Tab-separated table of C-alpha atoms in Angstrom:
chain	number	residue	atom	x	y	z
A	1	UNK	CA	0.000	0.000	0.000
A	2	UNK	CA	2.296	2.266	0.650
A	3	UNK	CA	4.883	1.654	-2.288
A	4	UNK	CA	1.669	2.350	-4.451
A	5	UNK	CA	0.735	5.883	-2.793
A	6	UNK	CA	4.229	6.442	-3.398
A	7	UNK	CA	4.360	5.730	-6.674
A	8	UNK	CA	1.486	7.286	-7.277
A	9	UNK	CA	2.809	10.498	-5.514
A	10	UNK	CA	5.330	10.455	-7.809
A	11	UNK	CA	4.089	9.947	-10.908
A	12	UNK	CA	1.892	13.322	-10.375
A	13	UNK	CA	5.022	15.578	-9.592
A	14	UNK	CA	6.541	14.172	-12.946
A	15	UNK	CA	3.714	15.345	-14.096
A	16	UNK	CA	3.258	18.816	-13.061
A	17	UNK	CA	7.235	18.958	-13.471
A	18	UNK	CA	6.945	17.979	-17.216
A	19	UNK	CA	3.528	20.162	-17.612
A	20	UNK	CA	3.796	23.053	-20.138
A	21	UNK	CA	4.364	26.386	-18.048
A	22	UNK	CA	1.285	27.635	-20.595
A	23	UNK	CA	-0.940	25.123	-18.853
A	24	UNK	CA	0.380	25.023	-15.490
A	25	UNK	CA	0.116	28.865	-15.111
A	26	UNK	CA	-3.055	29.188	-17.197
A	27	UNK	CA	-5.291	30.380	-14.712
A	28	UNK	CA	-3.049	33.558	-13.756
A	29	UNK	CA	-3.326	34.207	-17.814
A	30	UNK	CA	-6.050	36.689	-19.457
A	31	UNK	CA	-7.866	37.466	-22.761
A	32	UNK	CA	-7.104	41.207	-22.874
A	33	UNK	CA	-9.510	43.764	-24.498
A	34	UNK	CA	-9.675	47.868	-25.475
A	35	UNK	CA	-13.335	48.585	-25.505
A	36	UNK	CA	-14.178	51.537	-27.624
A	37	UNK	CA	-17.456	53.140	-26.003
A	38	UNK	CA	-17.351	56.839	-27.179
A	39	UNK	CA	-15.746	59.123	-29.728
A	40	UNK	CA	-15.321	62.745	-29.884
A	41	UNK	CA	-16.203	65.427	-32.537
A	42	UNK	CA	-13.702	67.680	-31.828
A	43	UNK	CA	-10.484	67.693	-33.055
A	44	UNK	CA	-7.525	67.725	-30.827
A	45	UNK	CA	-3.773	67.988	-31.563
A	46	UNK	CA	-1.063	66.377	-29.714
A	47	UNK	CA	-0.235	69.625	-27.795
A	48	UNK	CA	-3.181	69.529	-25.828
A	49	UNK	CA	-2.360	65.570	-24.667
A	50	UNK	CA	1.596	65.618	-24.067
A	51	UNK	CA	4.207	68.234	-23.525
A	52	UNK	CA	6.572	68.762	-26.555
A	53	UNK	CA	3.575	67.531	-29.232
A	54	UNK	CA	2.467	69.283	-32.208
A	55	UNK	CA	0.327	71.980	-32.118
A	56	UNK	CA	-0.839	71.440	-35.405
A	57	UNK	CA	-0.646	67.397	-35.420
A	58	UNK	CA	-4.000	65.949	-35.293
A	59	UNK	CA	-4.638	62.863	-32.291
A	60	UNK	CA	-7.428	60.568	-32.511
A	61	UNK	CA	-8.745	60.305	-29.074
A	62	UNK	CA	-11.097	57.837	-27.855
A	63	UNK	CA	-12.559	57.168	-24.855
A	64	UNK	CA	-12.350	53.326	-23.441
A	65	UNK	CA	-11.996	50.788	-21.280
A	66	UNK	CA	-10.364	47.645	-20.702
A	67	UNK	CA	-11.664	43.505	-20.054
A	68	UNK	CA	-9.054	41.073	-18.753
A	69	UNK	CA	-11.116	37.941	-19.105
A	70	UNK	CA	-9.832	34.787	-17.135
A	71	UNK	CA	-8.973	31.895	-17.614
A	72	UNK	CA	-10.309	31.180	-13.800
A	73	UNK	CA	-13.543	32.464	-14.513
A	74	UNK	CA	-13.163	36.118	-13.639
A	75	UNK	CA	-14.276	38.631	-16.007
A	76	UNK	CA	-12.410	42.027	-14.598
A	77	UNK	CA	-12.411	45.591	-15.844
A	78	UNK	CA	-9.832	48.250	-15.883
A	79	UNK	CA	-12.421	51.218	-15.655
A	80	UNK	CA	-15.603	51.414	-16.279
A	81	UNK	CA	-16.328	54.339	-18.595
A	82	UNK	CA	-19.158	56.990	-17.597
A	83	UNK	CA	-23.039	57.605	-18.062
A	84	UNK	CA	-23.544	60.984	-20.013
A	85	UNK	CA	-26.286	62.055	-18.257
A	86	UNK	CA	-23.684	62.877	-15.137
A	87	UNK	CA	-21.034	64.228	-17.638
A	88	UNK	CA	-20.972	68.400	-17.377
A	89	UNK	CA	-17.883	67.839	-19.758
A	90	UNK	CA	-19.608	66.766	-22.227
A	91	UNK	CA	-20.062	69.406	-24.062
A	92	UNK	CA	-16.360	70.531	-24.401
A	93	UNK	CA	-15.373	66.918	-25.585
A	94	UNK	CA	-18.113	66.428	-28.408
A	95	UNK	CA	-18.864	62.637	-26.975
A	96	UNK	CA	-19.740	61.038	-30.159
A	97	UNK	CA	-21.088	57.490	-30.915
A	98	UNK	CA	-21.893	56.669	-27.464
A	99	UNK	CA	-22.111	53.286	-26.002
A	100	UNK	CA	-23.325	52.584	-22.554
A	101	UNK	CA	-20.486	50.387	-21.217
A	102	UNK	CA	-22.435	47.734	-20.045
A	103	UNK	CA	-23.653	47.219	-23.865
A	104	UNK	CA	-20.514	47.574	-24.990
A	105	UNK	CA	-19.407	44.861	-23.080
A	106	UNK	CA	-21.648	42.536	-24.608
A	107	UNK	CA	-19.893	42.665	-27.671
A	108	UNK	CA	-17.744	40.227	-26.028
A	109	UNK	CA	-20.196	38.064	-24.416
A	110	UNK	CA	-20.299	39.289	-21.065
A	111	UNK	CA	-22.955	40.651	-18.948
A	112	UNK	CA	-22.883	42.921	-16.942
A	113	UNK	CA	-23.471	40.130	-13.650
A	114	UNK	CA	-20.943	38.469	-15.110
A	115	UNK	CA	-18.073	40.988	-13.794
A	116	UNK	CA	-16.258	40.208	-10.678
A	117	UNK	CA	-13.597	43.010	-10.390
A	118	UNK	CA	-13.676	46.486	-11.567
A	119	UNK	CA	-10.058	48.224	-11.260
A	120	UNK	CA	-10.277	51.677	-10.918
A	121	UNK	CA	-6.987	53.281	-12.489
A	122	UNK	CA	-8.369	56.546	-11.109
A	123	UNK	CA	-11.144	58.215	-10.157
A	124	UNK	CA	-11.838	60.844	-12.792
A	125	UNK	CA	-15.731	60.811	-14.422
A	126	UNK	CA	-14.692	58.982	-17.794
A	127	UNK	CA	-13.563	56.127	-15.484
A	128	UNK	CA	-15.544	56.174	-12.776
A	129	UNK	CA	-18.898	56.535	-13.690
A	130	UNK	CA	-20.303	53.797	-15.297
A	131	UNK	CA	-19.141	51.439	-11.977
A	132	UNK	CA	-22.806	51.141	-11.145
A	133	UNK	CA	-24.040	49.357	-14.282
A	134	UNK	CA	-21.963	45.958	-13.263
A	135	UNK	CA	-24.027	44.843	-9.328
A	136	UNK	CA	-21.705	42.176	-8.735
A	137	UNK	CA	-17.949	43.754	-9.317
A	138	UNK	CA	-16.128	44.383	-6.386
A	139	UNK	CA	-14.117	47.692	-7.040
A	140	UNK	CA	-10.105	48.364	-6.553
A	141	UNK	CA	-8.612	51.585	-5.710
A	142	UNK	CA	-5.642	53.080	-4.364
A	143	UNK	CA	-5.863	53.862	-0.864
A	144	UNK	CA	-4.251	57.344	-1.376
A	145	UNK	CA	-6.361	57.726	-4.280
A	146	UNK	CA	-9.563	57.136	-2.149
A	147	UNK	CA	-8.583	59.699	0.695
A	148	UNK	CA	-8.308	62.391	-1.953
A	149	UNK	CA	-11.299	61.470	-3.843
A	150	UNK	CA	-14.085	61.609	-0.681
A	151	UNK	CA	-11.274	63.681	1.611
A	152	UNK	CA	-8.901	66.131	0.643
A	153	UNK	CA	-10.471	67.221	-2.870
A	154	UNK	CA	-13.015	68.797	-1.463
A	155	UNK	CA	-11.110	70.941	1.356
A	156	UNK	CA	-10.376	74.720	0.593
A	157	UNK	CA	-8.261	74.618	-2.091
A	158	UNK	CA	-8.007	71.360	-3.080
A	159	UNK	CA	-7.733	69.635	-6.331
A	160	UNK	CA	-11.249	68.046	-7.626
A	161	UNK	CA	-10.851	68.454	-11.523
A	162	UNK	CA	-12.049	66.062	-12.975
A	163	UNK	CA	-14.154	64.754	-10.304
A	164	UNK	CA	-17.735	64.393	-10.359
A	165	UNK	CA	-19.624	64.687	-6.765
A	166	UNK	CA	-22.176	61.985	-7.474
A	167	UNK	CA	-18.912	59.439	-8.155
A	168	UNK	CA	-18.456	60.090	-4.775
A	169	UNK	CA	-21.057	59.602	-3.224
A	170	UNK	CA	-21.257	56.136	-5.269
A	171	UNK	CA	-18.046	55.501	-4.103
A	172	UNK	CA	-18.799	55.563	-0.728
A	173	UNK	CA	-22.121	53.154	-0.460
A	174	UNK	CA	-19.907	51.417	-2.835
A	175	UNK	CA	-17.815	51.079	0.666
A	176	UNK	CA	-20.475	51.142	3.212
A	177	UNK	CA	-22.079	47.895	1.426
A	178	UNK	CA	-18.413	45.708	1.805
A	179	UNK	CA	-18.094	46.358	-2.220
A	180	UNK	CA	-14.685	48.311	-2.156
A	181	UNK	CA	-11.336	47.191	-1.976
A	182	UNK	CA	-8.697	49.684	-0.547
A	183	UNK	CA	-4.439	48.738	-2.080
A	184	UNK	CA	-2.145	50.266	-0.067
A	185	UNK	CA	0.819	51.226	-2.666
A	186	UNK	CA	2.678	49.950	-5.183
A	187	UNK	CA	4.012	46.993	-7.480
A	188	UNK	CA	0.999	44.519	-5.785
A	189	UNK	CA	-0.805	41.173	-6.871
A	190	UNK	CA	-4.275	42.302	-5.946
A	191	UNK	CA	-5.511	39.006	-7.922
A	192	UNK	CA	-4.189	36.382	-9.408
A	193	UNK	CA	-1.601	37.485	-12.074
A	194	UNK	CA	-3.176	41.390	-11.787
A	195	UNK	CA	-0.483	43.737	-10.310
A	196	UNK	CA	-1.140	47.137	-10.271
A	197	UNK	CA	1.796	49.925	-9.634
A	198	UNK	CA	1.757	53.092	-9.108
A	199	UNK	CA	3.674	56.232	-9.598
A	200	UNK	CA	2.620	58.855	-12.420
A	201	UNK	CA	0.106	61.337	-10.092
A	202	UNK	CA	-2.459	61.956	-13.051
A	203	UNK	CA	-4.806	62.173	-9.763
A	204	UNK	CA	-3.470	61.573	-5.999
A	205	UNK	CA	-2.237	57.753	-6.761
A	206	UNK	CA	-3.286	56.747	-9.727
A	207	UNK	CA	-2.252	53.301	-10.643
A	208	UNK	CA	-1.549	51.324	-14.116
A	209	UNK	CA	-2.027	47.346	-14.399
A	210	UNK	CA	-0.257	44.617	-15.933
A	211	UNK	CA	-1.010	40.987	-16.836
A	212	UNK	CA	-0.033	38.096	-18.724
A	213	UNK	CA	-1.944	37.513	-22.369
A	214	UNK	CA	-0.746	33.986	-21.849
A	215	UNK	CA	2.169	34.729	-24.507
A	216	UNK	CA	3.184	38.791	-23.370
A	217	UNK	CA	3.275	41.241	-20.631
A	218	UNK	CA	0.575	43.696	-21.301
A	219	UNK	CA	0.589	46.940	-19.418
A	220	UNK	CA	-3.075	48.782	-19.648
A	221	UNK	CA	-1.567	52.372	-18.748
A	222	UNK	CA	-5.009	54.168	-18.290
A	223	UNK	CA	-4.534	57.950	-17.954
A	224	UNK	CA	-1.022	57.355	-16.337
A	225	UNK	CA	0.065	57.625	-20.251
A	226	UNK	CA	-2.880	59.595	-22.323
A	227	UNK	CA	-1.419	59.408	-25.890
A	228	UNK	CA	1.187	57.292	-27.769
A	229	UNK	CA	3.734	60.657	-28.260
A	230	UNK	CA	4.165	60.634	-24.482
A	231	UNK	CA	5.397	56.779	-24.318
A	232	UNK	CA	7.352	57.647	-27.835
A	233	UNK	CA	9.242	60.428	-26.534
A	234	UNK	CA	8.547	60.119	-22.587
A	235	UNK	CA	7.501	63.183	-21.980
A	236	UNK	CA	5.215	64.136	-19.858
A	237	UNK	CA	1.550	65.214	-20.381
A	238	UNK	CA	0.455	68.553	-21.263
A	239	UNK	CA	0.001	70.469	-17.835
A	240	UNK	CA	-2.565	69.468	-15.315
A	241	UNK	CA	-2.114	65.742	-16.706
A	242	UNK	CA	0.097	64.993	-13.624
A	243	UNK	CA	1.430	66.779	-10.151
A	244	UNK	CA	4.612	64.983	-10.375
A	245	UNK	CA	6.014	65.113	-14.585
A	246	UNK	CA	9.239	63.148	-13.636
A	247	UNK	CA	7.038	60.535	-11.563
A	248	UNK	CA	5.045	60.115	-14.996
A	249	UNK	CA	8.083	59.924	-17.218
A	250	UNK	CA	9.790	57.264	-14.427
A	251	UNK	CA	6.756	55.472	-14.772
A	252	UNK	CA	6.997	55.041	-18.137
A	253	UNK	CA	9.950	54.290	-18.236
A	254	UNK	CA	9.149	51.657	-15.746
A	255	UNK	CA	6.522	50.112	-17.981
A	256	UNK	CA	8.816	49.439	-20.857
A	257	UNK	CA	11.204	47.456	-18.463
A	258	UNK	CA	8.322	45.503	-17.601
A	259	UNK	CA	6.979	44.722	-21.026
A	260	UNK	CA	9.269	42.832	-24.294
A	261	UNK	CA	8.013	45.392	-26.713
A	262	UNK	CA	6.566	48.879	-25.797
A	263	UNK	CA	3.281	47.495	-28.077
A	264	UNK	CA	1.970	46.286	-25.471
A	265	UNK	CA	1.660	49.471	-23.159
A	266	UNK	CA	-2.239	50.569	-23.844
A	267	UNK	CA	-2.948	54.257	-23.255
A	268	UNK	CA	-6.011	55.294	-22.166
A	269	UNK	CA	-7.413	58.041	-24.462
A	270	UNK	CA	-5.658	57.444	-28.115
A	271	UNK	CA	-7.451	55.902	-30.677
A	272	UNK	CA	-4.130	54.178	-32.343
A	273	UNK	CA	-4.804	51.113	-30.113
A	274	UNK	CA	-7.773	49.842	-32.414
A	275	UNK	CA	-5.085	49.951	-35.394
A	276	UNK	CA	-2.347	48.175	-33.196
A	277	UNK	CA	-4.582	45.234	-32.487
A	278	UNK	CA	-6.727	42.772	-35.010
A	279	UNK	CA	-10.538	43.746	-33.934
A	280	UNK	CA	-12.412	41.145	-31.866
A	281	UNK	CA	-15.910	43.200	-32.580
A	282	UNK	CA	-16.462	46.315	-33.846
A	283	UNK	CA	-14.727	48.649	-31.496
A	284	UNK	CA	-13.083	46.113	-29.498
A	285	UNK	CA	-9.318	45.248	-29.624
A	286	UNK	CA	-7.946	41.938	-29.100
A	287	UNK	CA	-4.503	42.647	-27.059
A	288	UNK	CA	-2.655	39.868	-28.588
């Protein structure tokens, strides 16, 4: 009996020694998406995204989020766009071709129940907003990031552009009813094979996430990199993109050490990913 368990024992580590690392790993491994839910009208020029751009060089800008869709059954967002009935911005940006992220979504297959995780890169309206439409997610954001969202923001003086009041108070029942999840800092595994780091200040602590495709390193940079000329050229966005333009140029930096080709660094607001990628739907990227 016990030269069979033994055997036995044995033959299954030979086995998960001799397993490809593609199949052992697989459920730390995602699908990785762009989601295209709104255009603009208006035509912008690289000046207005990142410091040292054209002023008379056209960007196609995009607003978007992101699906990491596991191979353990999780279906997790990186933002989760806005609603434009809360959007005062609106008119300044032109939104055109709306989508409500939640239909969006289901372009891929997924419902909106069907969403375990939403990670919140930062807290600004295009990201925030649309957080309600998916009951079931729980919701990630920095810790820093929180305090000056529902804290400091709102002092005398304090720096709220960008932020809509009724994201906060969503934010909060968000935390009263055990549906928000607080990271303290940088360079963590807040699921499995879903670090997050930090670094750039677009907002108090915004944070940037990277995971495995199963084949690459993809980085999904949010605002933390608006436009393609900033990671070309690291330089840093066009003022009032960041407190800290070193700490955003470091950061990029940082994310080509962590990826093998800069390719796979997604932006958060230029339209050049959809051409990058082969399209999964129309609007949606495949990251692959």
């Amino acid at each position: 009996m016990l030269r069979s368990l033994k055997s036995a024992a044995f033959a299954t580590i030979t086995f998960l020694l001799l397993m490809p690392a593609s199949v052992y790993g697989q459920s730390d491994t995602y699908e990785v998406f762009a989601i295209k839910f709104a255009g603009t009208d208006k035509q912008f020029y690289e000046a207005e995204w990142a410091s040292g751009g054209g002023k008379d060089v056209p960007v196609p800008i995009s607003f978007m989020f992101w699906l990491l869709k596991g191979k353990n059954g999780r279906n997790i967002l990186v933002d989760a766009g806005f609603m434009p009935e809360k959007v005062k911005e609106e008119e300044f940006f032109k939104i055109a071709g709306y989508i409500r992220p939640d239909s969006a979504l289901l372009k891929l297959g997924v419902k909106p129940g069907d969403v375990s995780d939403i990670i919140l890169s930062h807290p600004h309206w295009d990201h925030l907003g649309g957080v309600t439409l998916f009951p079931n997610a729980t919701l990630w954001m920095q810790k820093a990031d929180f305090d000056g969202f529902v804290g400091t923001a709102w002092q005398k003086d304090g720096r709220k552009g960008g932020f809509a009041q009724s994201d906060v108070r969503t934010v909060i029942d968000l935390n009263l009813a055990g549906k928000l999840s607080l990271i303290a800092g940088d360079n963590k595994e807040i699921l499995p094979g879903v670090t997050v780091f930090t670094g750039s200040k677009h907002t108090y602590d915004s944070q940037y996430v990277m995971v495995s495709n199963g084949k690459e390193k993809v980085v999904i940079a949010s605002d933390n990199i608006w436009i393609y000329y900033s990671l070309d050229h690291l330089t840093p966005p066009s003022p009032g993109g960041t407190t800290d333009p070193q700490g955003y140029v470091d950061a990029m930096k940082r994310m080509k050490s962590l990826v093998s080709d800069p390719k796979y660094i997604l932006p958060g607001h230029d339209s050049r990913v959809f051409e990058k990628f082969p399209e999964a739907a129309p609007g949606v990227a495949a990251i692959r």
